Short mmCIF file of C-alpha atoms in Angstrom, two decimals:
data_model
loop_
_atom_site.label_atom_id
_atom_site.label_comp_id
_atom_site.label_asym_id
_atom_site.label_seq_id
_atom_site.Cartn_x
_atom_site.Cartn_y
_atom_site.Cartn_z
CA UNK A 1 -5.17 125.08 72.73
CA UNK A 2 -8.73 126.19 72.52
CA UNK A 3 -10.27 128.37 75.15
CA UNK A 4 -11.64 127.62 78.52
CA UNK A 5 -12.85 124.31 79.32
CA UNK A 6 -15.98 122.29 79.26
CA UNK A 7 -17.38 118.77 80.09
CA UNK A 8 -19.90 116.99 77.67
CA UNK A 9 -21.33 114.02 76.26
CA UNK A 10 -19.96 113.12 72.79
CA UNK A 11 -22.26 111.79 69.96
CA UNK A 12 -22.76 111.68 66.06
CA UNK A 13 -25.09 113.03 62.84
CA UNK A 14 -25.40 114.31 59.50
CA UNK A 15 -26.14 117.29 58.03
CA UNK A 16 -27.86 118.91 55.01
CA UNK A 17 -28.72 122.64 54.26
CA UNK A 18 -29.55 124.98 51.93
CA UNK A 19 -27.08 127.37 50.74
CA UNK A 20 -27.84 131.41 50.83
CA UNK A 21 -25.65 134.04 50.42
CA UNK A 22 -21.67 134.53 50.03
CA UNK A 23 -18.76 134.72 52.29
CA UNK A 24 -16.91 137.54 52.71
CA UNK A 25 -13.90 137.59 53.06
CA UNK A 26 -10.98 139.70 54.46
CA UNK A 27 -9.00 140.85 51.34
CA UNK A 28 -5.66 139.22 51.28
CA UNK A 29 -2.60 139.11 48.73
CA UNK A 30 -4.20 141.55 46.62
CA UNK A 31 -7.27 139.10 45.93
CA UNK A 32 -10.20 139.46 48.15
CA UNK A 33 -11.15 135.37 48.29
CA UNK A 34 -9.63 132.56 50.21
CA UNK A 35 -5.47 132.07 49.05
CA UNK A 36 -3.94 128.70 47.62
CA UNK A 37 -1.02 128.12 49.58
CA UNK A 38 -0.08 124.36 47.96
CA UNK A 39 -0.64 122.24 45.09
CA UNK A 40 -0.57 118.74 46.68
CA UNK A 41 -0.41 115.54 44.98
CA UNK A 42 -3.29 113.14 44.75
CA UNK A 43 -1.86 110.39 47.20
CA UNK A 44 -1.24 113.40 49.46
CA UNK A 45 -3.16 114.69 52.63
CA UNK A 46 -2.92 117.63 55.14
CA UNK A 47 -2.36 116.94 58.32
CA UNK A 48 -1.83 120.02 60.07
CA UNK A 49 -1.75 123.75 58.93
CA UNK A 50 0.03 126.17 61.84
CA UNK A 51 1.23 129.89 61.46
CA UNK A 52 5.09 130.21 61.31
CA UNK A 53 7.28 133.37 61.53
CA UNK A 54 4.38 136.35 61.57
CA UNK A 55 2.92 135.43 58.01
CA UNK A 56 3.61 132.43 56.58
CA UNK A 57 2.83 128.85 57.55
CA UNK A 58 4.03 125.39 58.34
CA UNK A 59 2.57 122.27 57.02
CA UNK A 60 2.62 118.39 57.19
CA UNK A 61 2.27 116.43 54.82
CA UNK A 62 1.36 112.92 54.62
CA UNK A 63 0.83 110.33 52.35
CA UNK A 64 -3.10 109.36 51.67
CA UNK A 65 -2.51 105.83 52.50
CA UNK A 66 -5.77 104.94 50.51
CA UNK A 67 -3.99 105.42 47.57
CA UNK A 68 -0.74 103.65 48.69
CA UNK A 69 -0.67 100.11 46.73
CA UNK A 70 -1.24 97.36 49.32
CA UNK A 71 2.52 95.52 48.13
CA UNK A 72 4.82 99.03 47.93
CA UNK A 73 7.55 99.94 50.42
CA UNK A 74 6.82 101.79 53.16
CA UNK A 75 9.01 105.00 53.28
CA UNK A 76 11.66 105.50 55.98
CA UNK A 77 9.61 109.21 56.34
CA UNK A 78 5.96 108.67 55.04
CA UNK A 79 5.39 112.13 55.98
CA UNK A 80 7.01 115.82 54.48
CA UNK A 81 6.84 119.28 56.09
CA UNK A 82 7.09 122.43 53.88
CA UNK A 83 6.77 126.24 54.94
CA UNK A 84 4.99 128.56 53.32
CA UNK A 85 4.94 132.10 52.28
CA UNK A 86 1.69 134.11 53.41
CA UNK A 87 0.34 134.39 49.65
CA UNK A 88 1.31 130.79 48.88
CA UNK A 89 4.40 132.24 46.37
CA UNK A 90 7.65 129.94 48.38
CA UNK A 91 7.32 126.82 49.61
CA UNK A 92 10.21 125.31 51.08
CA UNK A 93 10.48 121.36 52.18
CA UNK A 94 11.95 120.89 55.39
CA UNK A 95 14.62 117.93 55.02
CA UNK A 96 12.88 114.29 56.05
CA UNK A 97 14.46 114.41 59.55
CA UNK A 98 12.35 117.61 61.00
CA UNK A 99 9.19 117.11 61.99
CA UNK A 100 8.43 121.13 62.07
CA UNK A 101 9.90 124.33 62.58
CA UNK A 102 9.39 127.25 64.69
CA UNK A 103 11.04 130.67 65.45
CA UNK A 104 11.36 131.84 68.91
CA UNK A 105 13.41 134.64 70.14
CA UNK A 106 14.42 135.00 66.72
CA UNK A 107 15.91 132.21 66.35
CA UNK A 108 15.12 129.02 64.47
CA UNK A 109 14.16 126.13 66.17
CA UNK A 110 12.08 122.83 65.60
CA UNK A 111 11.67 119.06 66.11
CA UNK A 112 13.15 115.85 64.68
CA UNK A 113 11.69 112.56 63.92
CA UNK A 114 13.25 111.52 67.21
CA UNK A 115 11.15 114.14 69.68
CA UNK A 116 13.74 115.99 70.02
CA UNK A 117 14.54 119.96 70.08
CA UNK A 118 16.79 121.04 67.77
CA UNK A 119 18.50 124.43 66.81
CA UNK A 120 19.00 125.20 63.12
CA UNK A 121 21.11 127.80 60.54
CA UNK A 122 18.29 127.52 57.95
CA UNK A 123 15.25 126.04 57.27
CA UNK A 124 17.41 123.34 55.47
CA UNK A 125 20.21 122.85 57.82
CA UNK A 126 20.78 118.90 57.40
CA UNK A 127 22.70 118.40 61.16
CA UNK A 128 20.83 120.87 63.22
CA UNK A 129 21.84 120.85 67.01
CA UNK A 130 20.48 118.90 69.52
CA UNK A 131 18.89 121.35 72.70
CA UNK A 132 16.71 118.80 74.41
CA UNK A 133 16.35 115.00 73.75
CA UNK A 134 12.70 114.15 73.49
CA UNK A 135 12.21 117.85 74.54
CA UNK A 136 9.20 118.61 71.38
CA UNK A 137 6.65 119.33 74.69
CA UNK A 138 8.35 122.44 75.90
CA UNK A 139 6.23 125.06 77.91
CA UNK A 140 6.91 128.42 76.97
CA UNK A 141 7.43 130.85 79.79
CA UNK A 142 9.35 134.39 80.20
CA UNK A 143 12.31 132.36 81.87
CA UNK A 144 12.80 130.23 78.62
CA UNK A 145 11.32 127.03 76.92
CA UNK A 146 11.14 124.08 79.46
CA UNK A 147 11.38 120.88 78.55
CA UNK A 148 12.40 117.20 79.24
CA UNK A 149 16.17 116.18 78.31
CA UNK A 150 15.81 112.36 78.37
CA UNK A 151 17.40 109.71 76.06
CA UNK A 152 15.38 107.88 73.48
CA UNK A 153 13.91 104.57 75.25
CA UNK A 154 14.80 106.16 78.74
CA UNK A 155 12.11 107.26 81.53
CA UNK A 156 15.18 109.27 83.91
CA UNK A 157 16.65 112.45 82.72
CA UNK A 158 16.42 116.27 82.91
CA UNK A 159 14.30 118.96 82.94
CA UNK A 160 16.12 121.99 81.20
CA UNK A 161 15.71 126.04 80.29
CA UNK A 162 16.54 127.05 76.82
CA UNK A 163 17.16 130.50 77.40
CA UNK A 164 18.31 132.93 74.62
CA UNK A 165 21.29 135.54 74.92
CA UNK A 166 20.23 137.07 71.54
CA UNK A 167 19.37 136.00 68.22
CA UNK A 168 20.94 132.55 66.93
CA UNK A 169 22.65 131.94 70.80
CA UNK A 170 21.12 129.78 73.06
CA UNK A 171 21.98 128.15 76.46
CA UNK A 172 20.53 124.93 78.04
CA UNK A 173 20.42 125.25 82.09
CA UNK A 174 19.41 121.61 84.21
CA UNK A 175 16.80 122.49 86.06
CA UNK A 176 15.67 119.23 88.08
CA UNK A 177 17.81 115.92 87.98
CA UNK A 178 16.23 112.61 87.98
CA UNK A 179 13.02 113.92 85.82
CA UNK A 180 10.94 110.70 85.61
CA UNK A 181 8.48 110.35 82.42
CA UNK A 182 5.43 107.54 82.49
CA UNK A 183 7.27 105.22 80.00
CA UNK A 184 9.88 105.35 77.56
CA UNK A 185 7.54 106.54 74.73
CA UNK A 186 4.83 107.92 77.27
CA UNK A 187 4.07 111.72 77.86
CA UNK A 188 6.49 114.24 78.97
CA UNK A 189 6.29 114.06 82.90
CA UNK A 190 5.80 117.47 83.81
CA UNK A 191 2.84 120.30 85.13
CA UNK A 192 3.49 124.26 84.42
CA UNK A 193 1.53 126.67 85.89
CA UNK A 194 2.67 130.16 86.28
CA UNK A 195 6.11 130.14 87.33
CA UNK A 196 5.86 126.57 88.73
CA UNK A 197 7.07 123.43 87.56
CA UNK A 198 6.13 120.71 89.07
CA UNK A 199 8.01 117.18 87.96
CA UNK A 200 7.68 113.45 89.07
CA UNK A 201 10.89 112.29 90.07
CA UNK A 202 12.75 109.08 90.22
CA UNK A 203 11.43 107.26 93.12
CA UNK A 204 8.05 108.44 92.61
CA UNK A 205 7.97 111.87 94.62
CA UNK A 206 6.92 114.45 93.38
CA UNK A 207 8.97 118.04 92.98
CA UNK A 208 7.74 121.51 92.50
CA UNK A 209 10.60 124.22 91.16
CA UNK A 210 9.68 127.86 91.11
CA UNK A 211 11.20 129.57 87.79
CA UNK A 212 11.38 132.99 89.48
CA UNK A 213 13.59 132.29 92.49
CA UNK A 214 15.42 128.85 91.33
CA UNK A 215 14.23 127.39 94.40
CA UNK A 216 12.84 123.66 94.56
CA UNK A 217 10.88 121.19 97.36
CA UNK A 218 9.19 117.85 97.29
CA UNK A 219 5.42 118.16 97.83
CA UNK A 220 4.29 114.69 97.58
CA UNK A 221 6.00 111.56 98.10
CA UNK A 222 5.44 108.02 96.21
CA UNK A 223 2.63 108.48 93.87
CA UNK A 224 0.99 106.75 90.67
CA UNK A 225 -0.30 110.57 89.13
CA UNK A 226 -0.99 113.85 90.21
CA UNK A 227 -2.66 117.23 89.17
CA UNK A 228 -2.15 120.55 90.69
CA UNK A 229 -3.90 123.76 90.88
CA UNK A 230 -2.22 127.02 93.19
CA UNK A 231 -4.57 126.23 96.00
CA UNK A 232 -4.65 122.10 95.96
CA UNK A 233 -3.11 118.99 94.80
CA UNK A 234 -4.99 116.15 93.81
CA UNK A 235 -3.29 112.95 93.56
CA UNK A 236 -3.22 108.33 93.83
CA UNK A 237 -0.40 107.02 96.42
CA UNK A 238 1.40 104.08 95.26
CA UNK A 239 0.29 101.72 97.69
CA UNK A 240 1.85 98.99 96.07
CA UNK A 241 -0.99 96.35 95.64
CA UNK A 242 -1.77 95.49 91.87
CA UNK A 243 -5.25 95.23 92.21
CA UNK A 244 -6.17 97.84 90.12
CA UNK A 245 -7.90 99.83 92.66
CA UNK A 246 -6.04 103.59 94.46
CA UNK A 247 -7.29 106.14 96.90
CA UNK A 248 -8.07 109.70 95.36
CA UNK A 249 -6.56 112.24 97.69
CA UNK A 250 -7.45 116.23 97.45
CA UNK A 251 -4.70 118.08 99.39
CA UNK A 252 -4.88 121.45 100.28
CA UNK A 253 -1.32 123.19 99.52
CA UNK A 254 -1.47 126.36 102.40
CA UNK A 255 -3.02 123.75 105.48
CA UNK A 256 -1.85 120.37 104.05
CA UNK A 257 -5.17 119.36 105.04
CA UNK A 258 -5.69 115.81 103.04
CA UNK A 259 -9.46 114.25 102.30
CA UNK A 260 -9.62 111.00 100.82
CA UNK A 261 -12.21 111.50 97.55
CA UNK A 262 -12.59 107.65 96.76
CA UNK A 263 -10.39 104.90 98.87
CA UNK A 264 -10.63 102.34 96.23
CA UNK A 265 -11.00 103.97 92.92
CA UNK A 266 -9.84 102.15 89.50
CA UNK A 267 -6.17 103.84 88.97
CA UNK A 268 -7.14 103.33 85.15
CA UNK A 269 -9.89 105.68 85.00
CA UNK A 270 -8.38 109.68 84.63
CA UNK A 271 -9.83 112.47 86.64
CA UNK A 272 -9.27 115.98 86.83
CA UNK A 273 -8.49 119.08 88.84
CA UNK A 274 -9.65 122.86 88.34
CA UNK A 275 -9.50 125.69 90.34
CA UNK A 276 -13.31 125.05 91.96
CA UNK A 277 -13.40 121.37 91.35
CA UNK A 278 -12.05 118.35 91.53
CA UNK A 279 -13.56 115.28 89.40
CA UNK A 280 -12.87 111.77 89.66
CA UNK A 281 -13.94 109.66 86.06
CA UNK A 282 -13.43 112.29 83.81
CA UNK A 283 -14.36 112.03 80.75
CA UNK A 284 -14.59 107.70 80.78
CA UNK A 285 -17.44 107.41 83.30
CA UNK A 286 -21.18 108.49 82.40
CA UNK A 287 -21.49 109.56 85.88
CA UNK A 288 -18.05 111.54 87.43
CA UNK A 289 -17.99 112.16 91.35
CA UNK A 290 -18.05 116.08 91.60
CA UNK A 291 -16.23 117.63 94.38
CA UNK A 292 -15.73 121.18 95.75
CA UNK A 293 -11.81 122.15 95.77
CA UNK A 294 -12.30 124.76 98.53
CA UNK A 295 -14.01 121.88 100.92
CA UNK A 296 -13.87 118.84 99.39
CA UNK A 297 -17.68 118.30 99.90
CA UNK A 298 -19.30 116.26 97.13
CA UNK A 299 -21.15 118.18 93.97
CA UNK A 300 -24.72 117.08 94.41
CA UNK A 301 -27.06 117.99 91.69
CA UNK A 302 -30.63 118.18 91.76
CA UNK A 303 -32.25 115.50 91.79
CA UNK A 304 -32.83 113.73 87.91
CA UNK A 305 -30.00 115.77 86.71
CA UNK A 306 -26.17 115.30 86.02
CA UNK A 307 -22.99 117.71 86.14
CA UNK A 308 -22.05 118.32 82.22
CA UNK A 309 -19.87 121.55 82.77
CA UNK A 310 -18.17 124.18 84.97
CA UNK A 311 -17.67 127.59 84.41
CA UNK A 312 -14.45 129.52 85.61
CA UNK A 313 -16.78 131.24 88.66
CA UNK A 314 -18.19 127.88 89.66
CA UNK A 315 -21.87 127.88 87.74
CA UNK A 316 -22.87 124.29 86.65
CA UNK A 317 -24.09 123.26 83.39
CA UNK A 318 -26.98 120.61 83.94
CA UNK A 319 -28.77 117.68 81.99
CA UNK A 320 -32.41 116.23 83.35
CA UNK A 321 -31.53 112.15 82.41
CA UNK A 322 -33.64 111.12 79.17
CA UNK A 323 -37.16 110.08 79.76
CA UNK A 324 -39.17 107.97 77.84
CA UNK A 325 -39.42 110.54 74.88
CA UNK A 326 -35.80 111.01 75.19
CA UNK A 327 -36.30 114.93 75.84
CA UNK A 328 -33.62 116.32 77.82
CA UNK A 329 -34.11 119.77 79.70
CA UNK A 330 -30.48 121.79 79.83
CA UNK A 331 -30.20 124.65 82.81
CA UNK A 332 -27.63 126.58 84.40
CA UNK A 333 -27.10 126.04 88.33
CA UNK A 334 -25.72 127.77 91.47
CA UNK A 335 -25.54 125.60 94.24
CA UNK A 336 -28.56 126.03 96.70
CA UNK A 337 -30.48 127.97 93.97
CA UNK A 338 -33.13 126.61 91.53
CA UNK A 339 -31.64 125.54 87.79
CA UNK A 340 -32.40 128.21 85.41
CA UNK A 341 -33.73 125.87 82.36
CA UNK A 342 -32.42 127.14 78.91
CA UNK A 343 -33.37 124.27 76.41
CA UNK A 344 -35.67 121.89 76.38
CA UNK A 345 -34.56 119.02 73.55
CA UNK A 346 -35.19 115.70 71.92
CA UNK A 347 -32.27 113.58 70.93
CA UNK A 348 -29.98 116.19 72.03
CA UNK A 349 -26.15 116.08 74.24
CA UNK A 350 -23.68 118.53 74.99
CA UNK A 351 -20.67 118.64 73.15
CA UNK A 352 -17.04 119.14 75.19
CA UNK A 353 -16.09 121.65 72.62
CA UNK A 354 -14.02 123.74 75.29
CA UNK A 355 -15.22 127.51 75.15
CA UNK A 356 -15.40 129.27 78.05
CA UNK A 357 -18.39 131.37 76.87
CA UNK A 358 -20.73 129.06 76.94
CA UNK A 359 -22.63 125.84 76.38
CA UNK A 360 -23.11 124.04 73.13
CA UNK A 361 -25.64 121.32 72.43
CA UNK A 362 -26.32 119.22 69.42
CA UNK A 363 -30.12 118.28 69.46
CA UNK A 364 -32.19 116.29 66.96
CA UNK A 365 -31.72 112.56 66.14
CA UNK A 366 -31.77 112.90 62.56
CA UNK A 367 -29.49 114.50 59.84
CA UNK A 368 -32.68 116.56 58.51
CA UNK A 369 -33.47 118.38 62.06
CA UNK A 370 -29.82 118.13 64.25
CA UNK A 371 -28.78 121.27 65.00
CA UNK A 372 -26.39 123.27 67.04
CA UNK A 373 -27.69 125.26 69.80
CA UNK A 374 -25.60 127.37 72.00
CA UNK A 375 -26.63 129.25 75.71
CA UNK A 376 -24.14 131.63 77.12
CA UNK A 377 -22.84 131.39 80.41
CA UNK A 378 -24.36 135.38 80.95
CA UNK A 379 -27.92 133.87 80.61
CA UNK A 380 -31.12 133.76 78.50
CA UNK A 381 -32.44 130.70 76.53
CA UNK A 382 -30.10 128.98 74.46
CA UNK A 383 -30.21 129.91 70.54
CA UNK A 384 -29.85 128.00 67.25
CA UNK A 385 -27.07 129.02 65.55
CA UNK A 386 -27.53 126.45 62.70
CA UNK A 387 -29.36 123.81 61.72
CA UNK A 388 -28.84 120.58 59.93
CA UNK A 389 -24.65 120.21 61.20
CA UNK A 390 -22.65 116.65 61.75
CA UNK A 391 -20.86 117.53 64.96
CA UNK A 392 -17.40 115.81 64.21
CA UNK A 393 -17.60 117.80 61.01
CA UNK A 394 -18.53 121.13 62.41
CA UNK A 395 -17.33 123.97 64.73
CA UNK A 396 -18.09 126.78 66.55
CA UNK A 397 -16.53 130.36 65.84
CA UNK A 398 -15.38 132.69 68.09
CA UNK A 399 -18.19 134.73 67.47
CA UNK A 400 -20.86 132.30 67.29
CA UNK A 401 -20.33 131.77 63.75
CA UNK A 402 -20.65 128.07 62.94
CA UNK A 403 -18.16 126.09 60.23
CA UNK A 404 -19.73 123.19 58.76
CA UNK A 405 -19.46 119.87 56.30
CA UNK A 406 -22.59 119.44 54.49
CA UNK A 407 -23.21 116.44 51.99
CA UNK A 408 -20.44 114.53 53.56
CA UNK A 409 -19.42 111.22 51.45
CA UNK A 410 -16.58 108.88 51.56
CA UNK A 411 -14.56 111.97 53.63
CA UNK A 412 -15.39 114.48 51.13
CA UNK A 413 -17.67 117.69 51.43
CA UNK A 414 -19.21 120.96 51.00
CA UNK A 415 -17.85 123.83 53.37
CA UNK A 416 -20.40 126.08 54.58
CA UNK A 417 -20.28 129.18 56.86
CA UNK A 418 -23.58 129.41 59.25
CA UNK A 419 -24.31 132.66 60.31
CA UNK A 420 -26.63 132.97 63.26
CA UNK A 421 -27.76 136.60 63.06
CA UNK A 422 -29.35 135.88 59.86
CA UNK A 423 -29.63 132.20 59.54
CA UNK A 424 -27.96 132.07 56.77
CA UNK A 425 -25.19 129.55 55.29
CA UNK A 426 -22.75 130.22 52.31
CA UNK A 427 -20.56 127.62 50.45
CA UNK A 428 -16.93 128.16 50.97
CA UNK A 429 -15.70 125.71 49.01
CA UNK A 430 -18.25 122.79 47.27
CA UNK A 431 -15.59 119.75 47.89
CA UNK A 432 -13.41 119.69 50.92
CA UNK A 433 -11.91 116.68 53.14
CA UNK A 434 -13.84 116.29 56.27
CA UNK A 435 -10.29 117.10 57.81
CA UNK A 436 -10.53 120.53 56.89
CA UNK A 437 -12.69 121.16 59.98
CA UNK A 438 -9.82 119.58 62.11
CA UNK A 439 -7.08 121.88 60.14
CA UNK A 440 -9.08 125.39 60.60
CA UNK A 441 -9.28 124.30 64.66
CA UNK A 442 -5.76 123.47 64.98
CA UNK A 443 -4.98 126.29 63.69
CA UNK A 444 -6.94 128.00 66.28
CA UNK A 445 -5.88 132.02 65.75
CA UNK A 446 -7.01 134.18 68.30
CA UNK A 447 -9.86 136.05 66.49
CA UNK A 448 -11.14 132.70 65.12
CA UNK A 449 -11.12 134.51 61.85
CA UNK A 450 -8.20 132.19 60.04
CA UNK A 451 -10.10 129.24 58.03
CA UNK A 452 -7.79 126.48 56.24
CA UNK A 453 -9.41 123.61 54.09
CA UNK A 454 -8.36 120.97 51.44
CA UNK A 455 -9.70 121.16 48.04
CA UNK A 456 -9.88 117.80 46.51
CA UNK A 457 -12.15 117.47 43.06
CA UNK A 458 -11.78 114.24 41.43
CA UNK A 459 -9.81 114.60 37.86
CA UNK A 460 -9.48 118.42 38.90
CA UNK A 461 -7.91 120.72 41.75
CA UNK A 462 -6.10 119.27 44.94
CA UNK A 463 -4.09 121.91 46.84
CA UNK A 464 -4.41 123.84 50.39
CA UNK A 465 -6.14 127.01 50.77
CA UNK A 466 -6.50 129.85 53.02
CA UNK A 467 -8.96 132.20 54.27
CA UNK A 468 -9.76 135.28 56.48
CA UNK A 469 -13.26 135.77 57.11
CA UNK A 470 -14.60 138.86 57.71
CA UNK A 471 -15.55 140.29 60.98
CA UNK A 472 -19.29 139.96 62.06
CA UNK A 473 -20.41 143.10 62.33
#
């Protein structure tokens, strides 16, 4: 997952630019440009590129289905999975049952087609054993990997430990009994944080286990959904009318002190809890309700401005609503201090691209003059760091580097590397799939460095490549 977190307004654009410079690039496999790691066929696509074992990398595969003719049989597996050496020299498919693979605690482990977490001998093991039914959303913590044990079309079951005794032996220890999940095929019914676990149970009550000591209680009784942070709880009791409508409750976990947010709120509309704030209509509402998590008073913004993000020390990110012009003024705020303004912007929105760092906003309405702007959460105005950039086809480096699609057609483009110190942009590759942004953030590394991209050239190359960009300076 990517760092920090941030609310925004989503929108679209295009982009165009003007190519200067090269990439560099860290040297790798005794070649100093990007690495092809697969030749792919041309009714295949990439769907996700993710580091496996140290060096070398796991991939899915699935089958362009624009290429698929409308009357042929659809496969029992459309997809494939194959792992990769670092320098692209052994592939190995993963038999049509696994989903992916992982090692942990030197041991091989992955998922099946049924959700499930599975033990193998060897990346080709055709009966692998079964750990954890539907257990694929394990949480890994120093006490094991947690996850559900429930049986396929079930919504009762088990929360588990997979704990290792050395490499290749495992054990599976219950945990909590009666582990309740949303629906059959729904999500996988349980909240970690630090050593905590917190499950819904059958019944509707909710139960928090503590990993270190093995001991368990029941903090909440009969409700729809929760969310937890270590100082509150914010939750909707089943009240048991089907009129759509719940109270919001924000419970403080020391006092038990309990403040009713909204007392008729629709129960289909999410909301969300951090460790300053609590926010009711997040992200399907254009206006959430903002409330303080120490006090529960309401968030109230300046007048002619709305919340758009939260830092981890509780300074807001604010919008001034469009006027006439449609010019929107950006500023940080402290509550009872004056917003510090940092942009001032036609046609522009913030974009929930989740660093912690800082704020990014895409402003211009057309694909000639967008471009995306970033203002740190440590102050100053906010900076272009490129111009001309389609936001669902462009992202934001760890070091304020921007990855971008330019000339984007029919899903196909050029990959360019922004460089804000310089203003510069360099070609990476000249035809890419638009998913290639998607892959590289997936991938997410820690340095932001690793860059991953599909090369597709009509009558010419198709295959997988990878990349390690040099360092800024």
């Amino acid at each position: 997952m990517r760092r920090g977190w941030l609310i925004g307004l989503l929108g679209l654009g295009c982009a165009e630019s003007v190519v200067v410079g090269d990439v560099e690039f860290e040297p790798r496999c005794e070649q100093d440009g990007a690495v092809k790691l697969l030749d792919l066929a041309d009714d295949e696509a990439v769907g996700m590129v993710q580091p496996f074992d140290g060096d070398g990398f796991r991939i899915h595969i699935a089958t362009d289905i624009e290429d698929v003719e409308d009357d042929a049989p659809e496969p029992e597996y459309p997809a494939r999975s194959v792992v990769v050496s670092a320098c692209g020299e052994q592939v190995t498919d993963l038999p049509p049952h696994l989903k992916w693979v992982f090692v942990w605690e030197e041991t091989l482990l992955g998922c099946d087609q049924m959700d499930s977490l599975v033990q193998l001998d060897h990346l080709d093991d055709p009966s692998p054993s079964v750990l954890a039914r539907r257990g694929c959303g394990y949480y890994e913590t120093e006490w094991g990997l947690i996850a559900p044990d429930v049986a396929t079309g079930e919504v009762i079951g088990q929360l588990v430990a997979v704990r290792s005794l050395g490499p290749g032996q495992l054990e599976v220890h219950p945990l909590v009994d009666e582990l309740l999940l949303p629906s059959p095929e729904g999500s996988y019914g349980y909240l970690a944080l630090d050593d905590e676990i917190m499950v819904t149970i059958a019944g509707g009550a909710v139960s928090s286990y503590r990993l270190a000591t093995g001991t368990s209680e029941i903090v909440l009784d009969g409700v729809l959904d929760f969310q937890s942070s270590r100082t509150h709880l914010l939750y909707r009791p089943d009240d048991g009318v089907a009129d759509g409508l719940t109270a919001v409750i924000l419970r403080d976990r020391q006092t038990g002190t309990e403040v009713v947010l909204d007392d008729a709120f629709p129960a289909s509309v999410s909301n969300m809890l951090t460790a300053d704030a609590a926010v009711l209509g997040w992200p399907q509402l254009p206006e959430p309700k903002w409330f303080w998590a120490r006090d529960a008073r309401p968030i109230v913004p300046p007048t002619g401005t709305s919340i758009v993000g939260m830092t981890e020390d509780g300074m807001l990110w604010l919008a001034s609503r469009p006027d006439t012009t449609n010019v929107v003024e950006f500023s940080r705020w402290w509550e009872g201090q004056a917003p510090e303004p940092v942009l001032s912007c036609r046609d522009c929105y913030p974009r929930g691209q989740g660093y912690a760092h800082g704020l990014t906003i895409y402003a211009g309405a057309y694909s000639s003059d967008r471009g995306l702007w970033f203002a740190s959460n440590d102050g100053g105005p906010a900076q272009l760091l490129a111009p001309g950039v389609h936001e669902p086809y462009s992202l934001l480096l760890n070091d304020r580097r921007v990855l971008a699609l330019h000339d984007e057609h029919d899903g196909y483009g050029r990959l360019v590397l922004h460089d804000y110190r310089d203003g510069s942009a360099a070609t990476i590759a000249p035809r890419v799939r638009d998913s290639s942004i998607s892959l590289t953030w997936m991938f997410s590394s820690a340095d932001d460095l690793d860059v991953v991209y599909e090369v597709d050239v009509p009558d010419g190359e198709h295959a997988l490549y990878h990349a390690r960009l040099a360092p800024a300076p």
